[in-house]
Structure formats: structure tokens, C-alpha cells
PDB file of C-alpha atoms in Angstrom:
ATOM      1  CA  UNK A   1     -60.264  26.071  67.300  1.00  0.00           C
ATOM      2  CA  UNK A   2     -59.479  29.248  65.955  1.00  0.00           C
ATOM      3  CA  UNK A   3     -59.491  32.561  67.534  1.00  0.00           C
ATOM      4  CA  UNK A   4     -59.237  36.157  66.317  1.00  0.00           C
ATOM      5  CA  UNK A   5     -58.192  38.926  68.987  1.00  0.00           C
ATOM      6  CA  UNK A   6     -58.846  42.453  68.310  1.00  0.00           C
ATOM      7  CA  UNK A   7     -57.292  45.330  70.531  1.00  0.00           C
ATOM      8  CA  UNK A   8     -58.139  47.671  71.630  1.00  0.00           C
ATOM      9  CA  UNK A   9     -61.776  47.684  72.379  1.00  0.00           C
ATOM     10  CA  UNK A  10     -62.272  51.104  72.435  1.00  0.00           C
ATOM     11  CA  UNK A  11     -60.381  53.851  71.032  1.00  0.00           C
ATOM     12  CA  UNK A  12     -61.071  57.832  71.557  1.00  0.00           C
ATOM     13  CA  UNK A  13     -59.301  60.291  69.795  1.00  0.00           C
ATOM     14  CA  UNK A  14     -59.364  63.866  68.635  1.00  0.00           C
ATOM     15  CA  UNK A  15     -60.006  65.048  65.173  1.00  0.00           C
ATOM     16  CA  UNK A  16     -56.651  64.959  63.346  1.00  0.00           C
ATOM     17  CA  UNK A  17     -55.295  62.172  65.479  1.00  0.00           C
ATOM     18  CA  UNK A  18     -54.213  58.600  64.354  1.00  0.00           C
ATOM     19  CA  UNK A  19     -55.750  55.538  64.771  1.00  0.00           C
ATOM     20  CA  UNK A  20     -54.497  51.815  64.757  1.00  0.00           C
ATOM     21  CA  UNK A  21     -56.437  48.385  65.560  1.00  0.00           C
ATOM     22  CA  UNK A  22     -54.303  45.024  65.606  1.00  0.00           C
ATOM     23  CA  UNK A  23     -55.278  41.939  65.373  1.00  0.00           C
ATOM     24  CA  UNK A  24     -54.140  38.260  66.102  1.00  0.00           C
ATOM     25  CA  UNK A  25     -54.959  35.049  65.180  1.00  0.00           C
ATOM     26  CA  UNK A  26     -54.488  31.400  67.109  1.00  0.00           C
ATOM     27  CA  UNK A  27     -53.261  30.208  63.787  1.00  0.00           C
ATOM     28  CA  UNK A  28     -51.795  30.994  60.476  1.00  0.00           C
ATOM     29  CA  UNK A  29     -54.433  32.609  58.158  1.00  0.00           C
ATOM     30  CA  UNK A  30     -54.862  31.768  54.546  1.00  0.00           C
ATOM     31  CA  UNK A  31     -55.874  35.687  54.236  1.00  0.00           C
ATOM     32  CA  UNK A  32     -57.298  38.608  56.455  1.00  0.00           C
ATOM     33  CA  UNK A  33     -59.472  41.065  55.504  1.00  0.00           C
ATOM     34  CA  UNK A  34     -60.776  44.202  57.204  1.00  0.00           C
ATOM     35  CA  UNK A  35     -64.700  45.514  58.018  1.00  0.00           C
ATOM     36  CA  UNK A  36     -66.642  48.691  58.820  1.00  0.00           C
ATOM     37  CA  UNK A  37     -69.728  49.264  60.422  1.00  0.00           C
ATOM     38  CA  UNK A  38     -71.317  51.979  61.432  1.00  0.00           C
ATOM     39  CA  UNK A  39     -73.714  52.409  63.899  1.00  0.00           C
ATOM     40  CA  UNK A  40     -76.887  50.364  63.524  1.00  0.00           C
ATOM     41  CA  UNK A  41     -75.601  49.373  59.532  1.00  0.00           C
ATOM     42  CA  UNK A  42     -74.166  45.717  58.597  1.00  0.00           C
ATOM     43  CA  UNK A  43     -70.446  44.999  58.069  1.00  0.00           C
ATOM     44  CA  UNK A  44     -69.009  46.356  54.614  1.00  0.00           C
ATOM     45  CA  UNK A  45     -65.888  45.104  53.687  1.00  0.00           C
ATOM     46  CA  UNK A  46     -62.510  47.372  53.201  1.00  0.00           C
ATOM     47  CA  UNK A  47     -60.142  44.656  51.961  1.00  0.00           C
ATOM     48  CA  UNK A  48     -58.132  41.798  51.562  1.00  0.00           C
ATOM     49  CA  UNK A  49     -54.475  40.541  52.829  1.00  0.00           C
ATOM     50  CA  UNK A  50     -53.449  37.152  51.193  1.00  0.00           C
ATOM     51  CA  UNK A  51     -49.851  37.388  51.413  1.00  0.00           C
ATOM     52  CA  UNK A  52     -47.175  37.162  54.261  1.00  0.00           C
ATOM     53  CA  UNK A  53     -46.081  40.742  54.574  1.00  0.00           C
ATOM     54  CA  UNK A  54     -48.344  42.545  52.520  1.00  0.00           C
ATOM     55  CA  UNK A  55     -49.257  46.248  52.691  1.00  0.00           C
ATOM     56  CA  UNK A  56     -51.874  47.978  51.363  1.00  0.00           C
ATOM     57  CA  UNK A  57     -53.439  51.507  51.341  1.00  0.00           C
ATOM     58  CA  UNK A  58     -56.371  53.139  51.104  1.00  0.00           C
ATOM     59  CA  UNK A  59     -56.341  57.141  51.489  1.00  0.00           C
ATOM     60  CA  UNK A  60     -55.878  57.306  54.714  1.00  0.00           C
ATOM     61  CA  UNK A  61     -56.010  53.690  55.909  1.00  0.00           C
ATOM     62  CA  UNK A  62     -52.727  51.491  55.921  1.00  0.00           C
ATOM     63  CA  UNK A  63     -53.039  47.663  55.935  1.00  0.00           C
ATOM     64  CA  UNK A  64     -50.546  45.153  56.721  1.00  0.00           C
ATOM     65  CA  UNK A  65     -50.278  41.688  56.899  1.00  0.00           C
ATOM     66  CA  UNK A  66     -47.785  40.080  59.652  1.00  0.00           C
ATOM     67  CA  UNK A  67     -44.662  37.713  58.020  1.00  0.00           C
ATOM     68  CA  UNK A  68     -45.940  35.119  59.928  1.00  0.00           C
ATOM     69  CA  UNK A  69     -49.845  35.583  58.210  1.00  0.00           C
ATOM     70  CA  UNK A  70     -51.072  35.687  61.928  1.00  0.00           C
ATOM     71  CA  UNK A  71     -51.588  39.119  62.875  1.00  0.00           C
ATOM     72  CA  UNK A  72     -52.645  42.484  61.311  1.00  0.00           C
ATOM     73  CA  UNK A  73     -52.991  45.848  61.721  1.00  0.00           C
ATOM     74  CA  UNK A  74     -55.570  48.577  60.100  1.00  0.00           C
ATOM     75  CA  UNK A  75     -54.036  52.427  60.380  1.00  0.00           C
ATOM     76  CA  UNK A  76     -55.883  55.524  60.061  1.00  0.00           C
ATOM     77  CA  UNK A  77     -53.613  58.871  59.644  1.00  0.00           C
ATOM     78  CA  UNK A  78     -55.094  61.687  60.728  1.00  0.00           C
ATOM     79  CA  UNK A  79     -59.005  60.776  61.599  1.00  0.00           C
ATOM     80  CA  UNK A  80     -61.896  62.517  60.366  1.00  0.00           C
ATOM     81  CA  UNK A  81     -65.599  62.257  61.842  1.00  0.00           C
ATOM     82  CA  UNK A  82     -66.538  60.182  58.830  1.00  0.00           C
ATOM     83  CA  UNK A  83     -64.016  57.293  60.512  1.00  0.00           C
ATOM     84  CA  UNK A  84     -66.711  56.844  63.326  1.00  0.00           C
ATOM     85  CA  UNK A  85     -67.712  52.933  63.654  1.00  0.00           C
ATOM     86  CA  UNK A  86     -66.710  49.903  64.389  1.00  0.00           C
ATOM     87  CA  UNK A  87     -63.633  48.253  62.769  1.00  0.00           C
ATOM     88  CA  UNK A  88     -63.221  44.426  62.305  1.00  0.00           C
ATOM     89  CA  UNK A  89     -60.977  41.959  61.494  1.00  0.00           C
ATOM     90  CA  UNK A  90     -62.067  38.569  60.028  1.00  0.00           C
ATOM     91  CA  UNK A  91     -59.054  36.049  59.426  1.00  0.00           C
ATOM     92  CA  UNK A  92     -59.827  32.915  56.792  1.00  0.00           C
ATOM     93  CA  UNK A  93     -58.630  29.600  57.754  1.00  0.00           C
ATOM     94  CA  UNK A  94     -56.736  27.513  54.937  1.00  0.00           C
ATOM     95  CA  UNK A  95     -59.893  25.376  54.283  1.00  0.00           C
ATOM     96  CA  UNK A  96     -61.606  28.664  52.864  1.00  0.00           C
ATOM     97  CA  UNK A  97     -64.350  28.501  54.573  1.00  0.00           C
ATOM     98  CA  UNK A  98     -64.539  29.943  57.971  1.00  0.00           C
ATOM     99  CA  UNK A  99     -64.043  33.456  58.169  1.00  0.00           C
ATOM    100  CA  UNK A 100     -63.359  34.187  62.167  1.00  0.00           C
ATOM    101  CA  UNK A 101     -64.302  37.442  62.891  1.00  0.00           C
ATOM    102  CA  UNK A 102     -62.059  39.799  65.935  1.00  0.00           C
ATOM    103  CA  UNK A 103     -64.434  41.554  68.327  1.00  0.00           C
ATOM    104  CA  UNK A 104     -63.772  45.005  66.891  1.00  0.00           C
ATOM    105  CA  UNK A 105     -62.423  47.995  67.727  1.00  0.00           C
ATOM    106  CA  UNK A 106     -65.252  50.796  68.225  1.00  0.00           C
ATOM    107  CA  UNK A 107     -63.649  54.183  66.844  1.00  0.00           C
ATOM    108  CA  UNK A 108     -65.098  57.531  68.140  1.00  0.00           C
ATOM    109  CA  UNK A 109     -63.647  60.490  66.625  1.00  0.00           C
ATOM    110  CA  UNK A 110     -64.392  63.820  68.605  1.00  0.00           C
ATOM    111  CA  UNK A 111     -64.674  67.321  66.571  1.00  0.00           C
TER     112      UNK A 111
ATOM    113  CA  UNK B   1     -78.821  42.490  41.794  1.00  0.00           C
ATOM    114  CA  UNK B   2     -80.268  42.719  45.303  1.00  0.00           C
ATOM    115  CA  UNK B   3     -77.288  41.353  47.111  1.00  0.00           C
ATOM    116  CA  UNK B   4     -77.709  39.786  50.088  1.00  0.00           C
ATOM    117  CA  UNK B   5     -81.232  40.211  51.357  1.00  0.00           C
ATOM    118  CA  UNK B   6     -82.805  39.187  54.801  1.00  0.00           C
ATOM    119  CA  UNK B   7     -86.019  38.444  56.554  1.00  0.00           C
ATOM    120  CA  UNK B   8     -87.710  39.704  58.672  1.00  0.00           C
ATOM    121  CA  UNK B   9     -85.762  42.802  59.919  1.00  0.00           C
ATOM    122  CA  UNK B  10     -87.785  42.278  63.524  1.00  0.00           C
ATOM    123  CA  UNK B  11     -88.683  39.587  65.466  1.00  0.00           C
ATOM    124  CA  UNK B  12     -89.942  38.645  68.849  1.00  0.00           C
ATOM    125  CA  UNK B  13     -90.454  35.413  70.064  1.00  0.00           C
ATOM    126  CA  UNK B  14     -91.644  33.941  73.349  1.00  0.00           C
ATOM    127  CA  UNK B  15     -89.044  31.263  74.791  1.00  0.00           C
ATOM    128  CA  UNK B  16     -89.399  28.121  73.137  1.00  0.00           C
ATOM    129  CA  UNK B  17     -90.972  28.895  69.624  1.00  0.00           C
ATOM    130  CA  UNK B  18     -89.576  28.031  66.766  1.00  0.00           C
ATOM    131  CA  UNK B  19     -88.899  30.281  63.430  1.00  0.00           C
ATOM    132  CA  UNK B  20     -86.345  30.654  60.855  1.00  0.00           C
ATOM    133  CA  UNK B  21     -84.661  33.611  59.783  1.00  0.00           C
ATOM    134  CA  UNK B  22     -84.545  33.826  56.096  1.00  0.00           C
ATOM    135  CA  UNK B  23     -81.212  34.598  53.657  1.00  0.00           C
ATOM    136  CA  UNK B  24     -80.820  34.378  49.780  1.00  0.00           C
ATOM    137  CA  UNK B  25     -78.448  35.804  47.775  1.00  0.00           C
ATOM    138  CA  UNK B  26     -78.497  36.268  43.848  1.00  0.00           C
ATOM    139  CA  UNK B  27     -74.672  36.822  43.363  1.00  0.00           C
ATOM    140  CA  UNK B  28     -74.404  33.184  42.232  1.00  0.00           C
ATOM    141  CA  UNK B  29     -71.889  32.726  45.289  1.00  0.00           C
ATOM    142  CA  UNK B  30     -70.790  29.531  46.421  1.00  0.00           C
ATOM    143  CA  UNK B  31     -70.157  30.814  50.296  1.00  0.00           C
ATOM    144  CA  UNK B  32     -73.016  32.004  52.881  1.00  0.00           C
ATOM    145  CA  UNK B  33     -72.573  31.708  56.121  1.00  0.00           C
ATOM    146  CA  UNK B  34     -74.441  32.967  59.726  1.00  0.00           C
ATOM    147  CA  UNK B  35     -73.203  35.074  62.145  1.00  0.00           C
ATOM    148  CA  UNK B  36     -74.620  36.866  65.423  1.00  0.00           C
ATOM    149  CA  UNK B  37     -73.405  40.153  66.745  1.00  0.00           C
ATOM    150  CA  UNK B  38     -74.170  41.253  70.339  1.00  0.00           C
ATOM    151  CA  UNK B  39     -72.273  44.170  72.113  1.00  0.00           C
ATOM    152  CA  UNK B  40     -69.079  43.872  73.124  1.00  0.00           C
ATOM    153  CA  UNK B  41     -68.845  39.816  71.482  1.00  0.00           C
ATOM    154  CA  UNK B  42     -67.657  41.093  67.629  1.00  0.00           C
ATOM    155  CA  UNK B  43     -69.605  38.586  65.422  1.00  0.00           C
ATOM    156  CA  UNK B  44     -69.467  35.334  65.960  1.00  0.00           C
ATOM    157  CA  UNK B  45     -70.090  32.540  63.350  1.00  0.00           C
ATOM    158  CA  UNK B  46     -72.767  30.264  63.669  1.00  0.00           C
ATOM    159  CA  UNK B  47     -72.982  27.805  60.618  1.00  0.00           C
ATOM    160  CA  UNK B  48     -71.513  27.987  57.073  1.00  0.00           C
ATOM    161  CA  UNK B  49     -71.652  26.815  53.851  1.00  0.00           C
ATOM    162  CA  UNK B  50     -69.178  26.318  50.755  1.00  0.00           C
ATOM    163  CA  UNK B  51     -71.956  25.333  48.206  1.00  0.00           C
ATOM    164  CA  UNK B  52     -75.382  23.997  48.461  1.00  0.00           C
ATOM    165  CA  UNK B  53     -75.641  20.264  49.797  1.00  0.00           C
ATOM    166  CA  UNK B  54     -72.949  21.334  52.283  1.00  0.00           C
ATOM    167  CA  UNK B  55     -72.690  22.814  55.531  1.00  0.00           C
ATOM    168  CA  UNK B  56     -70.554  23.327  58.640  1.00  0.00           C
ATOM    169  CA  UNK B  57     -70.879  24.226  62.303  1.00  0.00           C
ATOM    170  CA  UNK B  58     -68.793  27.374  63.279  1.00  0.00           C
ATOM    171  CA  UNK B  59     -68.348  28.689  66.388  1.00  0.00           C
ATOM    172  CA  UNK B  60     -71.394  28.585  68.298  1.00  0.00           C
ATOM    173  CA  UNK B  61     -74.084  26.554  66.754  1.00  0.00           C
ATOM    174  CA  UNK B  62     -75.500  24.986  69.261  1.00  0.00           C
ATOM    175  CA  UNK B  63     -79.672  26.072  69.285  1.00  0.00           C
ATOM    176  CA  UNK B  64     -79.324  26.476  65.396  1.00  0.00           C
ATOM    177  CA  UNK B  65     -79.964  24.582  62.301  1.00  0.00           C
ATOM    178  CA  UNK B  66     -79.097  25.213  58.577  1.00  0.00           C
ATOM    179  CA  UNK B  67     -79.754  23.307  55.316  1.00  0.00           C
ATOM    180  CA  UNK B  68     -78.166  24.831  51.996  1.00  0.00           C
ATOM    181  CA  UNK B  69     -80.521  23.347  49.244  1.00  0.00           C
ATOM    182  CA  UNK B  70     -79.993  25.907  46.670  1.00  0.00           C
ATOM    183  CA  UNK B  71     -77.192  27.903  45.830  1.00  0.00           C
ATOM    184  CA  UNK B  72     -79.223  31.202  46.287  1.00  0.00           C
ATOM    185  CA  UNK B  73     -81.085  30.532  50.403  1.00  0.00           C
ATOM    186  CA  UNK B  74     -79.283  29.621  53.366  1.00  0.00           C
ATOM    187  CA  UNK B  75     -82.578  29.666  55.633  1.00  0.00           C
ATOM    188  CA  UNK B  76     -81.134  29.757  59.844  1.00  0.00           C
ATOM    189  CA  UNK B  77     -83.526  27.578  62.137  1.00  0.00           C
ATOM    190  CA  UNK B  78     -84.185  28.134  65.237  1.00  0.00           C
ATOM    191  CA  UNK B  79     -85.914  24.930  67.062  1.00  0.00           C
ATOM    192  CA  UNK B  80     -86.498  26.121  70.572  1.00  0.00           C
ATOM    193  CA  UNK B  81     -85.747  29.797  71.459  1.00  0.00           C
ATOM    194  CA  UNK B  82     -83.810  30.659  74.236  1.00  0.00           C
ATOM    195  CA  UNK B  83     -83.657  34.097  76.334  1.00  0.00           C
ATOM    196  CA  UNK B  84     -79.768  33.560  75.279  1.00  0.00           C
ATOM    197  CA  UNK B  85     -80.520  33.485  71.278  1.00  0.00           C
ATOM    198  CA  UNK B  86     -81.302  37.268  71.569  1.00  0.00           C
ATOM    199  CA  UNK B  87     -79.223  39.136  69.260  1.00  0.00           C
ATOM    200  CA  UNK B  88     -78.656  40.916  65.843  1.00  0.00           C
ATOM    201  CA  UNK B  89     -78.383  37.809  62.902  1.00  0.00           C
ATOM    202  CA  UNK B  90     -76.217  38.839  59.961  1.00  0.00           C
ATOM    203  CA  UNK B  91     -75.736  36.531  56.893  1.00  0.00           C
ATOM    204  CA  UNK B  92     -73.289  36.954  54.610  1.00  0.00           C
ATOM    205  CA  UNK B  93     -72.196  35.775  50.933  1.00  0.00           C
ATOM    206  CA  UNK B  94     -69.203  35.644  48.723  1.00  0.00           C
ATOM    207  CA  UNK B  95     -67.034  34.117  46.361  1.00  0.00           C
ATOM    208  CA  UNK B  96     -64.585  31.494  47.355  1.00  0.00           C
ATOM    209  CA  UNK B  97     -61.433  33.970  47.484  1.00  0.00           C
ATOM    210  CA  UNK B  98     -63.550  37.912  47.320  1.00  0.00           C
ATOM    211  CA  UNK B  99     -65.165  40.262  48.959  1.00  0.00           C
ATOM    212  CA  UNK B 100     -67.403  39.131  51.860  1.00  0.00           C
ATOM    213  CA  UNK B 101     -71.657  40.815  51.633  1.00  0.00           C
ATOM    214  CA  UNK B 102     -73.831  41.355  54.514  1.00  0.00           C
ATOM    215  CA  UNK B 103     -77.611  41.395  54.628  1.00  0.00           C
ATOM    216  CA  UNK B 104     -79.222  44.035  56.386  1.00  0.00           C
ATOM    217  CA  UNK B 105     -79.711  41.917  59.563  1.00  0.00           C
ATOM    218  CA  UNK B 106     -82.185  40.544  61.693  1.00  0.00           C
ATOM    219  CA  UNK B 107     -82.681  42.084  64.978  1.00  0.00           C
ATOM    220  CA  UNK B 108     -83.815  39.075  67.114  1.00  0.00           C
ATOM    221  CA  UNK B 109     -85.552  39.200  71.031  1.00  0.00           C
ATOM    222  CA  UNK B 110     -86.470  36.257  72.465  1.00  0.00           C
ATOM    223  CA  UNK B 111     -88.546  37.126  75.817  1.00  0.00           C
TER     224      UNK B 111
END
């Protein structure tokens, strides 16, 4: 069936420092989209990817979207304390209704 | 609108009770679907749904039960808990092609 890989698990970094998660899928995704959770909160959603290629950004946070539609990557330029959490990918399949989570990437973002 | 709302927030069960964890949503979505988070696992998806009368396994279903008779409650079942079962229950709602909302989450130990 399909999987969703998420490297790394863990990721340290100094104030100031970038950031960057990727993420794979077993199979060509339909879309991706990206999650944040902090500590002891519930997933909230960042954004979308639907096509092959696609960038998107966010402040700080660049999005992209593999040519093949099976892998991704979140970027964060220069962290900031308020980046602490968990980050997660979640690819769709082409049915629409699965949405396969990665096992996240746990940010920590020392002062 | 209330979102995505879940109950209980607790629970504690001895092994081999039954109980269902509560979900409704009042965003007129047609998805919901059931994941479990435990550390170091991301969240996996347990069942799904793509509009009431219809539901799917996902990836680890096994020890769970759904039913999707509304559009609003995706109620999870569990028939017999296992020591295994313990973990943090998210469900989740959106529109076919949008934005993806968690509930709150039920924190879940089975002893």
C-alpha cells in the first residue's frame, strides 16, 4: 500500500539557522500538503501541493512539490523559537480519499 | 461553527471493554477520517470516510470499527481493548480537495 517517509526524525538547530524536512512517497500523489503541531496541540494544516513541480511560500517557509508528484520538501530560512513542533507531511492518493501521513520531523529551535 | 469536535478528551479502560470515541463535524464536509498518533509512529490512519453510507479501512484498522450514518458523526468503536490500542485518537474533516481539520484529540490508555 502506500507509504509516506519523512526525514529526518529529529532536527536541532540554533536560532537563525535553516531548517528542511523531505518527504517521499511509495507512489505518485494526487497532492501533498504540509502540518504543524505543537506540543500537546492537534495537527493544523500549512498547505497544499497539487501540481508536479510546484513551489510555494509562506514567510519563511518554502514548499515544493517533486516533478515526479512523489516527494516534497518544507524549508524554513532562518528559524525562530515560534518554529518549535512537529512538522508533517500527509500525501493524498488519486482516489481522494486517503491522506497518508509521514512520521514527522520534530523541530527544536535553541535561543 | 465548532469545527471538528471530540469526545471524551480522557479515557481509561481496562483490557477488553468496549467504548467509542465520539467525532462530529458541522462544516458540512464530505471527508472524516481516524487517525492515531503515538511517539515516534507520525499518525497513522485507521478508517475513513468520503460521505456518509461509506467507509474504508486505512492503515491499521484492525481492533476498530466505524459507521458514517450522517454526514456530521463519524463515531470510532472500539470492541475489545487491547494494552496495544493505547494512544492519542485524532479525527479529522475536510472537503474533497481543501484544507484538512483536527479535533482536539482523545488521549486513550488501555491498562
Amino acid at each position: 500500500g502506500q507509504q509516506v517517509m519523512q526525514i529526518p526524525q529529529y532536527q536541532h538547530v540554533q536560532e537563525g539557522e535553516d531548517f528542511t524536512t523531505y518527504c517521499n512517497s511509495s507512489t505518485t500523489l494526487s497532492n501533498i500538503q504540509w502540518y504543524k503541531q505543537r506540543p500537546g496541540g492537534h495537527p493544523v494544516f500549512l498547505i497544499q501541493l497539487v501540481k508536479s513541480g510546484e513551489v510555494k511560500k509562506q514567510k519563511r517557509l518554502t514548499f515544493q512539490f517533486g516533478e515526479a508528484k512523489k516527494n516534497s520538501s518544507l524549508h524554513i530560512t532562518a528559524t525562530q523559537t515560534t518554529d518549535v513542533g512537529t512538522y508533517f507531511c500527509a500525501g493524498g492518493d488519486n482516489q481522494g480519499g486517503k491522506l497518508i501521513f509521514g512520521q514527522g520531523t520534530e523541530l527544536s529551535v535553541k535561543p | 461553527n465548532a469545527g471538528v469536535t471530540q469526545t471524551p478528551k480522557f479515557q481509561v479502560l481496562k483490557t477488553g471493554q468496549s467504548m467509542t470515541l465520539q467525532c462530529a463535524q458541522d462544516m458540512n464536509h464530505e471527508y472524516m477520517s481516524w487517525y492515531r498518533q503515538d511517539p515516534g509512529m507520525g499518525l497513522r490512519l485507521i478508517h475513513y470516510s468520503v460521505g456518509a453510507g461509506i467507509t474504508d479501512q486505512g492503515e491499521v484498522p484492525n481492533g476498530y470499527n466505524v459507521s458514517r450514518s450522517t454526514t456530521e458523526d463519524f463515531p470510532l468503536r472500539l470492541l475489545s481493548a487491547a494494552p496495544s490500542q493505547t494512544s492519542v485518537y485524532f479525527c479529522a474533516s475536510r472537503s474533497r480537495s481543501d484544507t484538512q481539520y483536527f479535533g482536539p484529540g482523545t488521549r486513550l490508555t488501555v491498562l
